[in-house]
Short mmCIF file of C-alpha atoms and ligand atoms in Angstrom, two decimals:
data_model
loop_
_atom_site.label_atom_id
_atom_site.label_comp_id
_atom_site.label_asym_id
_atom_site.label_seq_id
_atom_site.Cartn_x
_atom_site.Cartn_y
_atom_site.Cartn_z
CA UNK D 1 0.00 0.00 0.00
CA UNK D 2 1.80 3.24 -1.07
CA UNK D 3 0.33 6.84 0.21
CA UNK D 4 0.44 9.62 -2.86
CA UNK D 5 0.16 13.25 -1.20
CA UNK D 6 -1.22 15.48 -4.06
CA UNK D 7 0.71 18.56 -4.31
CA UNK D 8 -2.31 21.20 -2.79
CA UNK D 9 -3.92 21.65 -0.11
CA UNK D 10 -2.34 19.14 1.05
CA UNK D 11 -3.85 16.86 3.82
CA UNK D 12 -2.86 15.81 7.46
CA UNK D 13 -0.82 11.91 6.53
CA UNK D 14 -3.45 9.75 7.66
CA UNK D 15 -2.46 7.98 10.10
CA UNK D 16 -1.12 4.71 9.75
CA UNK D 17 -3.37 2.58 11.10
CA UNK D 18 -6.39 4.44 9.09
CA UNK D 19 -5.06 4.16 5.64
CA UNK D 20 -4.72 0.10 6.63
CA UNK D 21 -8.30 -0.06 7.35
CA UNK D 22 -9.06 2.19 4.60
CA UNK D 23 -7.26 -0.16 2.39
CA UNK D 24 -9.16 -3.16 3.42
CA UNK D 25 -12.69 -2.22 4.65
CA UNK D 26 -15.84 -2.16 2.63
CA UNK D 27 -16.06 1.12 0.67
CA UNK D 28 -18.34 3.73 1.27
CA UNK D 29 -17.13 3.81 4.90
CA UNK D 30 -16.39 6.44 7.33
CA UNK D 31 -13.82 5.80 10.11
CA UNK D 32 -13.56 7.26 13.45
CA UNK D 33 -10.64 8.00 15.63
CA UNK D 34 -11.90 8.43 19.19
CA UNK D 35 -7.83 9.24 20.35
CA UNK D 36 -8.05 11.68 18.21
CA UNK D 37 -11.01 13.16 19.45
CA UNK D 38 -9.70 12.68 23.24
CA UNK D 39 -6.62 14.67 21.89
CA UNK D 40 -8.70 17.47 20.87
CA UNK D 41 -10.67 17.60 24.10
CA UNK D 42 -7.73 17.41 26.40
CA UNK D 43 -5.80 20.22 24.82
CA UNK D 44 -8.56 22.71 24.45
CA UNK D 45 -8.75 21.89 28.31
CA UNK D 46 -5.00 22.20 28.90
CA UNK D 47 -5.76 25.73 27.24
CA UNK D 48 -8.63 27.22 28.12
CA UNK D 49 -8.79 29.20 31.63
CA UNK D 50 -8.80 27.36 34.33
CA UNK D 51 -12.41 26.01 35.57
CA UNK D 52 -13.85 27.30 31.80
CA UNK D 53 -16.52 23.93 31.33
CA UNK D 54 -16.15 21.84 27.85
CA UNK D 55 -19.95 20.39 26.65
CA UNK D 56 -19.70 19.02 23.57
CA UNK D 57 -22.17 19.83 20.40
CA UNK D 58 -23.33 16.51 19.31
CA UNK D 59 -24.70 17.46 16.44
CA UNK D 60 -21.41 17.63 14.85
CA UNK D 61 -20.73 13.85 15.39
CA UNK D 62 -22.90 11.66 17.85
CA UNK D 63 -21.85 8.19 16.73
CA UNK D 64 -22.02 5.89 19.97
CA UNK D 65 -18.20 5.68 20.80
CA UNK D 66 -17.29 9.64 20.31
CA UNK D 67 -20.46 10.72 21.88
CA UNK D 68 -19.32 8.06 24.65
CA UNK D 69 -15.72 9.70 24.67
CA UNK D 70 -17.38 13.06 25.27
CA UNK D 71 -19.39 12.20 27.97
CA UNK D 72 -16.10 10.40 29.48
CA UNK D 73 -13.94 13.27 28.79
CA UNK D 74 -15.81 16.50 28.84
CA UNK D 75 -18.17 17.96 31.12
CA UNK D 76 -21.48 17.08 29.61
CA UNK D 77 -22.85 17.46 25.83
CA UNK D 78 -25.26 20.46 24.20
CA UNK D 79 -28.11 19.10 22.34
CA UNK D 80 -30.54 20.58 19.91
CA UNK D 81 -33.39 18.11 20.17
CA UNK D 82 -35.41 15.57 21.70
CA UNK D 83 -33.30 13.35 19.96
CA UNK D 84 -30.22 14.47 20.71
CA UNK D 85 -31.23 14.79 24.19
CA UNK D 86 -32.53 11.37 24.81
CA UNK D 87 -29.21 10.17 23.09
CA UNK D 88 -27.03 12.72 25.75
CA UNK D 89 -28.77 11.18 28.86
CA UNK D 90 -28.69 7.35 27.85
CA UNK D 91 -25.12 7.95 27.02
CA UNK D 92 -24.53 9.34 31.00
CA UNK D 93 -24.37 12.85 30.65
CA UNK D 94 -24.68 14.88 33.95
CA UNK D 95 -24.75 17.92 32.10
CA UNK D 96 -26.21 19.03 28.92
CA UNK D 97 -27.37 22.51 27.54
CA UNK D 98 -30.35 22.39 25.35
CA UNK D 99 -30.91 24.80 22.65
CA UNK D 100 -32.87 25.08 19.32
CA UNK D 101 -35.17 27.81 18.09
CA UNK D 102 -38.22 25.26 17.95
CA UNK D 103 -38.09 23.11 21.02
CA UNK D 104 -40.65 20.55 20.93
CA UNK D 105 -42.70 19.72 23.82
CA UNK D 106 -40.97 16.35 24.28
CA UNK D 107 -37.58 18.00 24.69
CA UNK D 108 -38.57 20.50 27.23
CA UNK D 109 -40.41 17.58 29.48
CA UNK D 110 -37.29 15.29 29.11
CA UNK D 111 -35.01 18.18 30.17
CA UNK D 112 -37.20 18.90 33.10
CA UNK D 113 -37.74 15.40 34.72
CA UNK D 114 -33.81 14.39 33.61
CA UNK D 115 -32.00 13.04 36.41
CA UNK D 116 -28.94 15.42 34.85
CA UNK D 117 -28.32 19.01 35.23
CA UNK D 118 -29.75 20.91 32.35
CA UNK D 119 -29.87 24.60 31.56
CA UNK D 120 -32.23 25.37 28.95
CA UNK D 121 -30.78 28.29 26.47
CA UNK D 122 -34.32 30.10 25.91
CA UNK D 123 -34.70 31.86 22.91
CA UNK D 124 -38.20 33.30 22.29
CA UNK D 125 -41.08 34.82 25.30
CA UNK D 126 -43.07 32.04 23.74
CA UNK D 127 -40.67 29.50 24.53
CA UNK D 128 -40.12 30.70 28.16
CA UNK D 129 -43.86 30.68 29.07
CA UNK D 130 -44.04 27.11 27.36
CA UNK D 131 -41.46 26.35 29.61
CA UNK D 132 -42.50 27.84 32.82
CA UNK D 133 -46.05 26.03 32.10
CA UNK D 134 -44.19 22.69 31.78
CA UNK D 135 -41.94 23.62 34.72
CA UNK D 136 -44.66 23.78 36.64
CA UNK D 137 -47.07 20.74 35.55
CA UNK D 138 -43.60 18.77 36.30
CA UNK D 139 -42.82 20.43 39.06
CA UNK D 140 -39.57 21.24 38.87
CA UNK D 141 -37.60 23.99 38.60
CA UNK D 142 -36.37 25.32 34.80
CA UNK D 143 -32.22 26.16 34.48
CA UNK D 144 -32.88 29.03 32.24
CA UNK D 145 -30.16 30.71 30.11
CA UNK D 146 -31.35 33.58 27.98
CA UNK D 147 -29.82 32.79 24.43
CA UNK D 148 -28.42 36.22 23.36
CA UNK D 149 -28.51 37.59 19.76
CA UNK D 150 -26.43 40.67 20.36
CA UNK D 151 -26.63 43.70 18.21
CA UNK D 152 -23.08 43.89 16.69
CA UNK D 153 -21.39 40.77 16.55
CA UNK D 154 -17.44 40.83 17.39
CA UNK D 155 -16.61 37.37 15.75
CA UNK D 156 -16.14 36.45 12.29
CA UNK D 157 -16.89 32.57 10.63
CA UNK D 158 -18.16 30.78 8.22
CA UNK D 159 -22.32 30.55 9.36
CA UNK D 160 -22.80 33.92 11.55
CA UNK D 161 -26.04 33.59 14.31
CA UNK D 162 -25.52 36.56 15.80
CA UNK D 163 -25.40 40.26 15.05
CA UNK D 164 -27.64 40.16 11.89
CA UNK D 165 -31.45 39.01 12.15
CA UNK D 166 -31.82 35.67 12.31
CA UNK D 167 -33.73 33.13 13.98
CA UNK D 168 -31.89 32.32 16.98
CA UNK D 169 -32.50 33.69 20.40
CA UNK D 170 -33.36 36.54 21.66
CA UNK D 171 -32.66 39.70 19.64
CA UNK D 172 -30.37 42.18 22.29
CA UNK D 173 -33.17 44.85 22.64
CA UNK D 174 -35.97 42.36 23.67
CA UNK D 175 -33.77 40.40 26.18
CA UNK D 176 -34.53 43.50 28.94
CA UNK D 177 -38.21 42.98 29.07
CA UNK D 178 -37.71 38.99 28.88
CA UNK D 179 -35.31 38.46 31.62
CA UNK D 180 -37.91 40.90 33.47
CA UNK D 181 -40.48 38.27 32.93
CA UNK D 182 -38.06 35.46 33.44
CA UNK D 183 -37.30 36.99 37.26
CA UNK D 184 -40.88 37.31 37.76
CA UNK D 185 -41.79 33.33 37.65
CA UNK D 186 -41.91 30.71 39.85
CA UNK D 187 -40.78 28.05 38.24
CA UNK D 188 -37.95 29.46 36.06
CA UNK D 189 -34.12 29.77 37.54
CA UNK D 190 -32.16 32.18 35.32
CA UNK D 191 -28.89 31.41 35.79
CA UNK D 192 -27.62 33.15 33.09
CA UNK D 193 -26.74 33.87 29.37
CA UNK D 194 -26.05 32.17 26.19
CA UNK D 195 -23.91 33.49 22.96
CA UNK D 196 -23.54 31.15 20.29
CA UNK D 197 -22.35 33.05 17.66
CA UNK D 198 -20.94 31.63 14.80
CA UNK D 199 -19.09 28.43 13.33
CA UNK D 200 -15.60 27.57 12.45
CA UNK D 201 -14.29 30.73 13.45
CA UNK D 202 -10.19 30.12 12.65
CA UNK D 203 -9.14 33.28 14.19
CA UNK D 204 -8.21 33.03 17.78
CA UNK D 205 -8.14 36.99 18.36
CA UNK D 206 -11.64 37.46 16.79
CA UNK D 207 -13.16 34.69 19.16
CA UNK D 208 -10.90 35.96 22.40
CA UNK D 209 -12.82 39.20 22.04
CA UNK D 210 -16.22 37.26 21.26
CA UNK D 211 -15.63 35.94 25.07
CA UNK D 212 -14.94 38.62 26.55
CA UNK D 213 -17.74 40.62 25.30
CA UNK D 214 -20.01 38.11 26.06
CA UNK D 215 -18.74 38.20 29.69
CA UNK D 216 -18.87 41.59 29.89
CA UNK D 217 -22.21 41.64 28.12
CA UNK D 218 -23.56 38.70 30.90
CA UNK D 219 -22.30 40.28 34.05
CA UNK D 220 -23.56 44.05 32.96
CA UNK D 221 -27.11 42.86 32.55
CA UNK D 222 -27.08 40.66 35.71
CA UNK D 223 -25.76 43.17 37.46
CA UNK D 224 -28.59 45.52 36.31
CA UNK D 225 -31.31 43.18 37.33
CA UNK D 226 -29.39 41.74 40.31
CA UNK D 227 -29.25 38.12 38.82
CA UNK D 228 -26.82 36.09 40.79
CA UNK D 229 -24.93 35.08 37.06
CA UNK D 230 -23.57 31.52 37.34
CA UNK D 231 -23.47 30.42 33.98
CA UNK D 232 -21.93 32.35 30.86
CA UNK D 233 -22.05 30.32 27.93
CA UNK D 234 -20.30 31.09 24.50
CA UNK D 235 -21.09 28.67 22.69
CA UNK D 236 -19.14 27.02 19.56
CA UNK D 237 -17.72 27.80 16.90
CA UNK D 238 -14.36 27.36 17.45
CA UNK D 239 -12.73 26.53 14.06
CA UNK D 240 -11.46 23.51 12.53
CA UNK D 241 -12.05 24.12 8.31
CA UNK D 242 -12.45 21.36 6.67
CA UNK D 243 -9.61 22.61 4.29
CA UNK D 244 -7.28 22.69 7.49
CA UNK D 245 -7.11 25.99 9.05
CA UNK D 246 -7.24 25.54 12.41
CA UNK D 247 -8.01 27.82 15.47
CA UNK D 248 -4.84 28.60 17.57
CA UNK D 249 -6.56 27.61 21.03
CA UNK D 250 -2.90 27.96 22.72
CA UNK D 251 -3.24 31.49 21.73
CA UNK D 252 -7.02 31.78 23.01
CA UNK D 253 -6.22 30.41 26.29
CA UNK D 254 -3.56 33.27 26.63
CA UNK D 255 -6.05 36.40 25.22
CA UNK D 256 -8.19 34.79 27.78
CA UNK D 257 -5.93 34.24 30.78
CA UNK D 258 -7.23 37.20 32.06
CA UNK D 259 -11.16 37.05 31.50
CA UNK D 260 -13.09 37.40 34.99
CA UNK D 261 -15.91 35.84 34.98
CA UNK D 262 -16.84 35.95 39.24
CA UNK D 263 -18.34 33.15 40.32
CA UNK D 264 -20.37 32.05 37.06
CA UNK D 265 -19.04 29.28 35.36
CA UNK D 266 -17.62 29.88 31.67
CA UNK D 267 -19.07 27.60 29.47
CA UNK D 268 -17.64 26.50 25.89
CA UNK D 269 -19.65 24.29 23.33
CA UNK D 270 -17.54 23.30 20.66
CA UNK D 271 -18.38 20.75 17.95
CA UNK D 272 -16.15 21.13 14.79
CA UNK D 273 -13.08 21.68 16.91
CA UNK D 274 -13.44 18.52 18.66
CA UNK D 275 -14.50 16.21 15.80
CA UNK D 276 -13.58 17.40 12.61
CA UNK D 277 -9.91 16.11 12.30
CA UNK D 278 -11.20 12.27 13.82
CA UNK D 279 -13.41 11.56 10.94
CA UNK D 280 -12.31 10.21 7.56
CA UNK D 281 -14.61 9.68 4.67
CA UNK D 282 -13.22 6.45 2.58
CA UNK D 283 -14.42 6.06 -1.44
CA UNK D 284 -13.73 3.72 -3.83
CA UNK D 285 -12.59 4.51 -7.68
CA UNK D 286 -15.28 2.46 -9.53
CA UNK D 287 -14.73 4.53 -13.23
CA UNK D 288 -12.45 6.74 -14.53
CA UNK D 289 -13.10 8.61 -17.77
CA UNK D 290 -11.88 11.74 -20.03
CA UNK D 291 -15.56 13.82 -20.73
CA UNK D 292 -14.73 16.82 -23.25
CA UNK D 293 -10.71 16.80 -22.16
CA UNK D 294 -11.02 16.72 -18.26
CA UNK D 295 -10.26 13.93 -16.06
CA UNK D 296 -13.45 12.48 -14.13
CA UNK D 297 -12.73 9.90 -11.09
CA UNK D 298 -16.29 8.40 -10.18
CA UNK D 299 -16.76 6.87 -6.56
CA UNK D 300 -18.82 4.96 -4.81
CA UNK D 301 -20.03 7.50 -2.20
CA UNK D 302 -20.44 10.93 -2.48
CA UNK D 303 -22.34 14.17 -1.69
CA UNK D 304 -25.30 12.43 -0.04
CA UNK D 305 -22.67 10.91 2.33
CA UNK D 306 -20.48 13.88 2.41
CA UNK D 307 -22.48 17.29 1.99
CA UNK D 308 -19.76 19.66 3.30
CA UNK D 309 -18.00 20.20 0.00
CA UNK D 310 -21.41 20.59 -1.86
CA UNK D 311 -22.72 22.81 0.61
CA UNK D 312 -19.69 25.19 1.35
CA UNK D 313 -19.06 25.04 -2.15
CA UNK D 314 -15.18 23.83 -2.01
CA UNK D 315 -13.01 21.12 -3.06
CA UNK D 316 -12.12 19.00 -0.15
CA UNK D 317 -8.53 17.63 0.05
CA UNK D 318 -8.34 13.70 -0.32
CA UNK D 319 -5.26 11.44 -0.59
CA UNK D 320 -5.02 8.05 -3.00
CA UNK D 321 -4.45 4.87 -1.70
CA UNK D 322 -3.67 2.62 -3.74
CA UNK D 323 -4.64 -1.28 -3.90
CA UNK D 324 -2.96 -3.38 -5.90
CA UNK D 325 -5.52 -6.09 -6.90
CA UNK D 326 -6.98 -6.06 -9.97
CA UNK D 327 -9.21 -9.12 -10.87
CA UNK D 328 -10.24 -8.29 -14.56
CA UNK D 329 -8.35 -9.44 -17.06
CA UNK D 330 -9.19 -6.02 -19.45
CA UNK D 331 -7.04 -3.09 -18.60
CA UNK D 332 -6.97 -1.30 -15.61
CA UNK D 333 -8.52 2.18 -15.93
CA UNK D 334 -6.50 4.89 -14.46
CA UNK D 335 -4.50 8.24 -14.89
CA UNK D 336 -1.58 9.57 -14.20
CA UNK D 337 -0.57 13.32 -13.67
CA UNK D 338 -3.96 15.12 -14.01
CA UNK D 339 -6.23 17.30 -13.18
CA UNK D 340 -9.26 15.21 -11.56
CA UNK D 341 -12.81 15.72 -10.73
CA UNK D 342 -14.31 13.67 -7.99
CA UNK D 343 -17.57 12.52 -8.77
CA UNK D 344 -19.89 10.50 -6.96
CA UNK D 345 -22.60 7.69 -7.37
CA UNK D 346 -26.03 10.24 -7.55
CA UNK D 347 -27.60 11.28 -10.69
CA UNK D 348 -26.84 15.03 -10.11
CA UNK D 349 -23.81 16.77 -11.71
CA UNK D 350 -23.58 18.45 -8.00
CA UNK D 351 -22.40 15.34 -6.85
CA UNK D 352 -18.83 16.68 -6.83
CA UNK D 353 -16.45 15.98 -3.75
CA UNK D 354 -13.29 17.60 -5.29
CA UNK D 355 -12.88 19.59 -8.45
CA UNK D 356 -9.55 19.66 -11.39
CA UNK D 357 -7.08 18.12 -8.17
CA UNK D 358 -4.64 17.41 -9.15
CA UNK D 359 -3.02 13.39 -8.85
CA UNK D 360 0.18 11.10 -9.94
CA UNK D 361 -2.10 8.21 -9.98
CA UNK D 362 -5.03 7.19 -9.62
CA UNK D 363 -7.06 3.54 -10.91
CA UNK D 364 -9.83 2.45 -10.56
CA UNK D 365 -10.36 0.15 -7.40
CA UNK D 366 -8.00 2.66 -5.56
CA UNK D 367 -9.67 4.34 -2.65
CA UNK D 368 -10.07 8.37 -1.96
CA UNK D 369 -9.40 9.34 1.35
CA UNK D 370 -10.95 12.36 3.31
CA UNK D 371 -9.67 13.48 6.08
CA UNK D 372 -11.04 16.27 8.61
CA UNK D 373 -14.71 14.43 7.61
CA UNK D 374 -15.66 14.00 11.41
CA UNK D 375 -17.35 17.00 11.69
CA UNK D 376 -20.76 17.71 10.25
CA UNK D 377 -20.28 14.82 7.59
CA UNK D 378 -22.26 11.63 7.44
CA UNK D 379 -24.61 14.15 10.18
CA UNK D 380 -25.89 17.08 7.83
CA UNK D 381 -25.59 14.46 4.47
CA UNK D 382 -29.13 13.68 2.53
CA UNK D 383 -28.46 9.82 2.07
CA UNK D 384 -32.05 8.80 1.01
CA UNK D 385 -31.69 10.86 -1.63
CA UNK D 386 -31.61 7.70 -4.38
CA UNK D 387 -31.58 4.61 -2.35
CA UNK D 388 -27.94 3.86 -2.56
CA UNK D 389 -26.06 2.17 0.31
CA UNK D 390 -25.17 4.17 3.26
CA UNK D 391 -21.57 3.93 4.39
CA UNK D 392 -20.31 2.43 7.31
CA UNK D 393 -19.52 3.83 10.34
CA UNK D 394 -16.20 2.36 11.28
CA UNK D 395 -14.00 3.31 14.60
CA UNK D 396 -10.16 2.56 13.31
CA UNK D 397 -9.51 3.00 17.41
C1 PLP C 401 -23.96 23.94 16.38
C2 PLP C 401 -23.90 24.53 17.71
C3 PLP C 401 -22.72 24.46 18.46
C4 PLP C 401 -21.45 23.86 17.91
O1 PLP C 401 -20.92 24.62 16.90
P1 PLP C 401 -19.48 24.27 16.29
O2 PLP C 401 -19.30 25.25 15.21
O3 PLP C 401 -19.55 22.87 15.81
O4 PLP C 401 -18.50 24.42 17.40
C5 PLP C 401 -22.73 24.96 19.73
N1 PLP C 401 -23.84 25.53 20.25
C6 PLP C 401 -24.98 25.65 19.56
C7 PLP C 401 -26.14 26.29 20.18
C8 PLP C 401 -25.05 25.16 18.27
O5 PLP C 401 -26.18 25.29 17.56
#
């Protein structure tokens, strides 16, 4: 088995022990690295301030054994549905955030008569009276966090939530009158804010001063209305592009050293950072053809497996590996030094994982590797689209 690096961008090697069992596992597949994932956890913690809280966003990944990982090795999980909730809790999470603009019913009960501890990020008056009323029937007490669309948003990424209309939470002028009503019922416990703001935000400086206005933000309100603030939460976004920029969280942790937060807890919800680079997508080369002078690799696999490139609209970086056997006994299609367009198994001409990358070789029966496919791959892909197989979900550790 022989690696071939294509000259740009070029991708992390894959690691060893992935390109074996992306040599010899069935193809579609997607494999799983959960050290890799424990590596990302442990040094945003070694980095982040001291006593700063790590829930992980599911949503970017939740196969069993990373979602397992992150309730191991963080301190609880955020959700964004009943789903995802029920999934959090039977998985052993003590702590979860819940958030989503259209909470069902289901969710809210669950998060109320959980065993865990679970803040609810509120993001509408509707929602908070919906809650208070189910609060009540359960009798329990709601862990409220006002979710937090501010006016101007500081931080800069790839799918902004904040500072422009949009809608999630609480748009900054409203979120007066609603804590107001918040502190006036009985079965609601604010205990305080929540600013997701963005995703896959690469620049460490831009999301240091995202924090720290969001702190600042958190403890001027609270002070105004005399909240007792315990809980600031940031949210994600933390970047990890799929094209391998990478947040400097070494360089975070130091803009941050000196961000008081009292006696709230700072809370961080990261998804991309944590997942992306422990996910690889595996393809195999089932055709290879020249269509009007450029080079066309087709796979089994594709965009309804592996949305990201379709969606952001780029070509993501994949590495050849090549297998040897070939049990025809007609020639082996192939190509060597070209341009190549990845194309995949769906009757759509969007179907396109990579486009005019270049190669040194490339056959068919070969397999395409993509790394940094953890995050928000096999999750946000549209696999019923045309009944093909979906790929397996493999853990290579
Ligand atoms: C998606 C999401 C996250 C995680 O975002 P990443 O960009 O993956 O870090 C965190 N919090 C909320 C509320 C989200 O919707």
């Amino acid at each position: 088995m022989t690696l071939h690096d294509h000259d740009q961008p070029t991708p992390d090697a894959i690691p060893t022990h992935v390109a074996d069992l992306a040599t010899t596992c069935e193809a579609p597949a997607y494999l799983y690295s959960r050290d890799s994932f424990t590596r990302n956890i442990e040094q945003l913690r070694t980095h982040l301030p001291a006593g700063a809280q790590i829930l992980y966003a599911m949503k970017a990944c939740s196969i069993p054994g990373l979602l397992a990982r992150a309730v191991h090795s963080c301190d609880g999980i955020e959700v964004a549905s009943a789903g995802e909730l029920v999934a959090a809790l039977e998985a052993g999470a003590m702590q979860v955030a819940l958030s989503g603009p259209a909470k069902s019913d289901m969710a809210l009960q669950t998060a109320l008569t959980a065993e865990a501890d679970i803040v609810v990020h509120v993001e509408s008056v509707h929602e908070l009276h919906r809650l208070a009323a189910a609060a009540k029937t359960a009798k329990a007490k709601a862990q409220v966090a006002l979710r937090v669309n501010r006016s101007s948003s500081p931080v800069s990424g790839s799918h902004r939530m904040s500072g422009e209309p949009t809608a999630f939470g609480i748009s900054e002028d409203q979120v007066p009158s609603v804590l107001a009503l918040a502190l006036g019922m009985r079965d609601v416990d604010v205990v305080g804010f929540h600013h997701h703001a963005v995703s896959n935000c690469v620049d460490a400086r831009t999301y240091a001063h995202h924090v720290r206005e969001a702190v600042a933000y958190s403890r001027r309100l609270a002070g105004q209305f005399d909240v007792r603030l315990r809980y600031v939460n940031v949210g994600g976004g933390l970047g990890a592009d799929p094209r391998g920029d990478r947040i400097d969280v070494k360089v975070l942790g130091e803009l941050l050293a000196d961000c008081e937060v009292g006696s709230a807890q700072l809370v961080f919800e990261p998804g991309r950072y944590l997942a992306a680079d422990a996910g690889w997508y595996v393809t195999e080369v089932v055709d290879v053809k020249v269509s009007h002078g450029q080079a066309f690799a087709v796979v089994r696999g594709g965009t309804h497996h592996f949305r990201l490139p379709a969606s952001w609209g780029y070509s993501h970086p994949f590495v050849v590996v090549e297998r040897d056997e070939w049990p025809y006994v007609w020639d082996r299609p192939g190509l060597v030094d070209e341009l190549v367009t990845v194309a995949g198994e769906l009757c759509t001409t969007k179907d396109v994982l990579a486009r005019r990358q270049p190669v040194r070789r490339l056959r068919v029966g070969d397999r395409l590797v993509f790394a940094r496919t953890g995050a928000y791959g096999w999750e946000i892909s549209h696999d019923r689209f045309l009944r093909h197989e979906p790929p397996q979900l493999l853990l290579a550790d």
